[in-house]
PDB file of C-alpha atoms in Angstrom:
ATOM      1  CA  MET A   1      90.958  96.910  89.749  1.00  0.00           C
ATOM      2  CA  THR A   2      90.197  98.872  92.881  1.00  0.00           C
ATOM      3  CA  PRO A   3      92.817 100.790  94.858  1.00  0.00           C
ATOM      4  CA  ARG A   4      94.548  98.579  97.412  1.00  0.00           C
ATOM      5  CA  ASP A   5      93.790  99.296 101.060  1.00  0.00           C
ATOM      6  CA  LEU A   6      97.282  99.933 102.406  1.00  0.00           C
ATOM      7  CA  THR A   7      96.123  99.649 106.004  1.00  0.00           C
ATOM      8  CA  ASP A   8      95.903  95.882 105.409  1.00  0.00           C
ATOM      9  CA  LYS A   9      99.575  95.166 104.823  1.00  0.00           C
ATOM     10  CA  THR A  10      99.679  91.455 104.087  1.00  0.00           C
ATOM     11  CA  ALA A  11     102.675  89.844 102.426  1.00  0.00           C
ATOM     12  CA  LEU A  12     103.615  86.476 101.002  1.00  0.00           C
ATOM     13  CA  ILE A  13     107.303  85.631 100.826  1.00  0.00           C
ATOM     14  CA  VAL A  14     108.339  82.756  98.578  1.00  0.00           C
ATOM     15  CA  GLY A  15     111.872  81.741  99.484  1.00  0.00           C
ATOM     16  CA  ASP A  16     113.976  78.695 100.170  1.00  0.00           C
ATOM     17  CA  GLU A  17     116.880  80.533 101.840  1.00  0.00           C
ATOM     18  CA  MET A  18     115.698  80.887 105.436  1.00  0.00           C
ATOM     19  CA  VAL A  19     118.137  83.641 106.444  1.00  0.00           C
ATOM     20  CA  GLU A  20     117.000  85.806 103.545  1.00  0.00           C
ATOM     21  CA  VAL A  21     113.327  85.071 104.277  1.00  0.00           C
ATOM     22  CA  MET A  22     113.812  85.949 107.960  1.00  0.00           C
ATOM     23  CA  ASP A  23     115.587  89.204 107.039  1.00  0.00           C
ATOM     24  CA  ILE A  24     112.832  90.274 104.636  1.00  0.00           C
ATOM     25  CA  SER A  25     110.119  89.252 107.128  1.00  0.00           C
ATOM     26  CA  GLU A  26     111.743  91.258 109.908  1.00  0.00           C
ATOM     27  CA  HIS A  27     112.200  94.289 107.663  1.00  0.00           C
ATOM     28  CA  LEU A  28     108.532  94.239 106.674  1.00  0.00           C
ATOM     29  CA  ARG A  29     107.364  93.817 110.293  1.00  0.00           C
ATOM     30  CA  VAL A  30     109.536  96.726 111.473  1.00  0.00           C
ATOM     31  CA  SER A  31     108.079  98.777 108.605  1.00  0.00           C
ATOM     32  CA  GLY A  32     104.530  98.202 109.865  1.00  0.00           C
ATOM     33  CA  TRP A  33     103.517  95.107 107.916  1.00  0.00           C
ATOM     34  CA  GLY A  34     101.835  92.120 109.528  1.00  0.00           C
ATOM     35  CA  GLU A  35     103.522  88.756 109.960  1.00  0.00           C
ATOM     36  CA  PRO A  36     104.175  87.535 106.400  1.00  0.00           C
ATOM     37  CA  VAL A  37     102.969  84.199 105.113  1.00  0.00           C
ATOM     38  CA  VAL A  38     106.063  82.236 104.071  1.00  0.00           C
ATOM     39  CA  THR A  39     106.328  79.382 101.601  1.00  0.00           C
ATOM     40  CA  SER A  40     109.507  77.602 100.591  1.00  0.00           C
ATOM     41  CA  SER A  41     108.489  76.620  97.054  1.00  0.00           C
ATOM     42  CA  ALA A  42     106.687  78.031  94.050  1.00  0.00           C
ATOM     43  CA  ARG A  43     104.170  75.174  94.125  1.00  0.00           C
ATOM     44  CA  GLU A  44     103.315  75.910  97.758  1.00  0.00           C
ATOM     45  CA  ALA A  45     102.956  79.629  96.980  1.00  0.00           C
ATOM     46  CA  ILE A  46     100.553  78.972  94.104  1.00  0.00           C
ATOM     47  CA  ALA A  47      98.376  76.868  96.422  1.00  0.00           C
ATOM     48  CA  VAL A  48      98.326  79.696  98.992  1.00  0.00           C
ATOM     49  CA  LEU A  49      97.463  82.273  96.322  1.00  0.00           C
ATOM     50  CA  MET A  50      94.650  80.105  94.940  1.00  0.00           C
ATOM     51  CA  ASP A  51      93.163  79.408  98.392  1.00  0.00           C
ATOM     52  CA  ARG A  52      93.249  83.019  99.576  1.00  0.00           C
ATOM     53  CA  ALA A  53      90.001  84.982  99.303  1.00  0.00           C
ATOM     54  CA  THR A  54      91.709  88.379  98.991  1.00  0.00           C
ATOM     55  CA  PRO A  55      94.993  89.198  97.263  1.00  0.00           C
ATOM     56  CA  PHE A  56      98.100  89.882  99.303  1.00  0.00           C
ATOM     57  CA  SER A  57      99.276  93.494  99.458  1.00  0.00           C
ATOM     58  CA  LEU A  58     102.728  92.288  98.372  1.00  0.00           C
ATOM     59  CA  VAL A  59     104.433  89.120  97.172  1.00  0.00           C
ATOM     60  CA  VAL A  60     108.212  88.757  97.414  1.00  0.00           C
ATOM     61  CA  VAL A  61     109.737  85.991  95.269  1.00  0.00           C
ATOM     62  CA  THR A  62     113.293  84.887  96.045  1.00  0.00           C
ATOM     63  CA  VAL A  63     113.248  81.301  94.712  1.00  0.00           C
ATOM     64  CA  ALA A  64     115.070  80.280  91.515  1.00  0.00           C
ATOM     65  CA  HIS A  65     113.308  81.687  88.474  1.00  0.00           C
ATOM     66  CA  ALA A  66     114.259  78.772  86.241  1.00  0.00           C
ATOM     67  CA  ASN A  67     111.309  76.943  87.812  1.00  0.00           C
ATOM     68  CA  PRO A  68     108.333  77.391  85.431  1.00  0.00           C
ATOM     69  CA  GLU A  69     105.958  77.628  88.408  1.00  0.00           C
ATOM     70  CA  VAL A  70     107.503  80.988  89.318  1.00  0.00           C
ATOM     71  CA  ALA A  71     105.965  82.437  86.151  1.00  0.00           C
ATOM     72  CA  GLY A  72     102.608  81.190  87.442  1.00  0.00           C
ATOM     73  CA  ILE A  73     103.078  83.062  90.716  1.00  0.00           C
ATOM     74  CA  ILE A  74     103.916  86.263  88.883  1.00  0.00           C
ATOM     75  CA  ARG A  75     101.035  85.876  86.419  1.00  0.00           C
ATOM     76  CA  THR A  76      98.554  85.218  89.259  1.00  0.00           C
ATOM     77  CA  CYS A  77      99.780  88.249  91.184  1.00  0.00           C
ATOM     78  CA  VAL A  78      99.607  90.568  88.187  1.00  0.00           C
ATOM     79  CA  ASP A  79      96.108  89.286  87.327  1.00  0.00           C
ATOM     80  CA  GLU A  80      94.979  90.010  90.912  1.00  0.00           C
ATOM     81  CA  GLY A  81      96.665  93.414  90.987  1.00  0.00           C
ATOM     82  CA  CYS A  82      99.130  92.295  93.634  1.00  0.00           C
ATOM     83  CA  PRO A  83     102.530  94.034  93.524  1.00  0.00           C
ATOM     84  CA  VAL A  84     105.581  91.772  93.324  1.00  0.00           C
ATOM     85  CA  ILE A  85     109.225  92.130  94.292  1.00  0.00           C
ATOM     86  CA  ILE A  86     111.394  89.617  92.448  1.00  0.00           C
ATOM     87  CA  VAL A  87     114.920  88.942  93.668  1.00  0.00           C
ATOM     88  CA  ASN A  88     117.434  88.104  90.931  1.00  0.00           C
ATOM     89  CA  GLY A  89     114.810  87.562  88.249  1.00  0.00           C
ATOM     90  CA  ALA A  90     114.775  88.359  84.551  1.00  0.00           C
ATOM     91  CA  ARG A  91     114.538  92.070  83.803  1.00  0.00           C
ATOM     92  CA  ALA A  92     111.978  91.284  81.081  1.00  0.00           C
ATOM     93  CA  THR A  93     109.351  90.560  83.740  1.00  0.00           C
ATOM     94  CA  VAL A  94     109.446  94.075  85.222  1.00  0.00           C
ATOM     95  CA  GLN A  95     106.172  95.996  84.813  1.00  0.00           C
ATOM     96  CA  LYS A  96     106.141  99.544  86.105  1.00  0.00           C
ATOM     97  CA  GLY A  97     104.005  99.857  89.198  1.00  0.00           C
ATOM     98  CA  LYS A  98     103.414  96.093  89.447  1.00  0.00           C
ATOM     99  CA  ILE A  99     106.773  94.311  89.512  1.00  0.00           C
ATOM    100  CA  VAL A 100     110.104  95.514  90.880  1.00  0.00           C
ATOM    101  CA  MET A 101     113.386  93.684  90.557  1.00  0.00           C
ATOM    102  CA  LEU A 102     116.028  93.494  93.286  1.00  0.00           C
ATOM    103  CA  SER A 103     119.489  92.134  92.612  1.00  0.00           C
ATOM    104  CA  ARG A 104     121.547  90.339  95.223  1.00  0.00           C
ATOM    105  CA  PRO A 105     123.235  91.587  97.234  1.00  0.00           C
ATOM    106  CA  TYR A 106     120.683  94.152  98.370  1.00  0.00           C
ATOM    107  CA  ILE A 107     120.216  96.115 101.578  1.00  0.00           C
ATOM    108  CA  SER A 108     117.208  97.310 103.572  1.00  0.00           C
ATOM    109  CA  SER A 109     117.059 100.620 101.745  1.00  0.00           C
ATOM    110  CA  ASP A 110     116.719  98.709  98.453  1.00  0.00           C
ATOM    111  CA  ILE A 111     113.632  96.966  99.832  1.00  0.00           C
ATOM    112  CA  ASP A 112     112.283 100.340 100.976  1.00  0.00           C
ATOM    113  CA  GLN A 113     112.849 101.795  97.507  1.00  0.00           C
ATOM    114  CA  ALA A 114     111.067  98.814  95.935  1.00  0.00           C
ATOM    115  CA  LEU A 115     108.073  99.407  98.223  1.00  0.00           C
ATOM    116  CA  VAL A 116     108.035 103.086  97.209  1.00  0.00           C
ATOM    117  CA  SER A 117     108.256 102.147  93.508  1.00  0.00           C
ATOM    118  CA  LEU A 118     105.256  99.858  93.929  1.00  0.00           C
ATOM    119  CA  GLY A 119     103.276 102.623  95.651  1.00  0.00           C
ATOM    120  CA  LEU A 120     103.071 100.651  98.901  1.00  0.00           C
ATOM    121  CA  VAL A 121     104.724 103.322 101.040  1.00  0.00           C
ATOM    122  CA  THR A 122     105.293 107.022 100.617  1.00  0.00           C
ATOM    123  CA  THR A 123     108.521 108.832 101.229  1.00  0.00           C
TER     124      THR A 123
END
C-alpha cells in the first residue's frame, strides 16, 4: 500500500438519513474536502466502490450494520487501504489506523477527532 495523497480529499458517504448525510457532507466540505459522493444503501455503495478506478480518501458508513452488505463495504475499503468511519457499528470491526467508530449522538469535533485518528488531518 502506498501513502495516500491527502491533497485529493475524496469521500463516499453511505447513509439513508438525509439530515445526517447533509451534516457530514457540509462538515467535510468546510474542512477542505471535495463534494462527497453519497449513496443511500450498502448495495449502491458497493457498486460505486467497484466502479471507481482509485480508492476514496475516506468512506463514512451510517447505514444499519445488520445488513450483511455493510461488511462488504468495510472489507473492500480495508483491502484498498481506504480509511472508514462507522457510525454506531460493532466495536469488533475497529482496526487502528483504518477504521474509527463514532457513536450517536456525535458532534463536529468527534468527526474531526476521527479524521485525526485515521491520519487524514493533523492537529
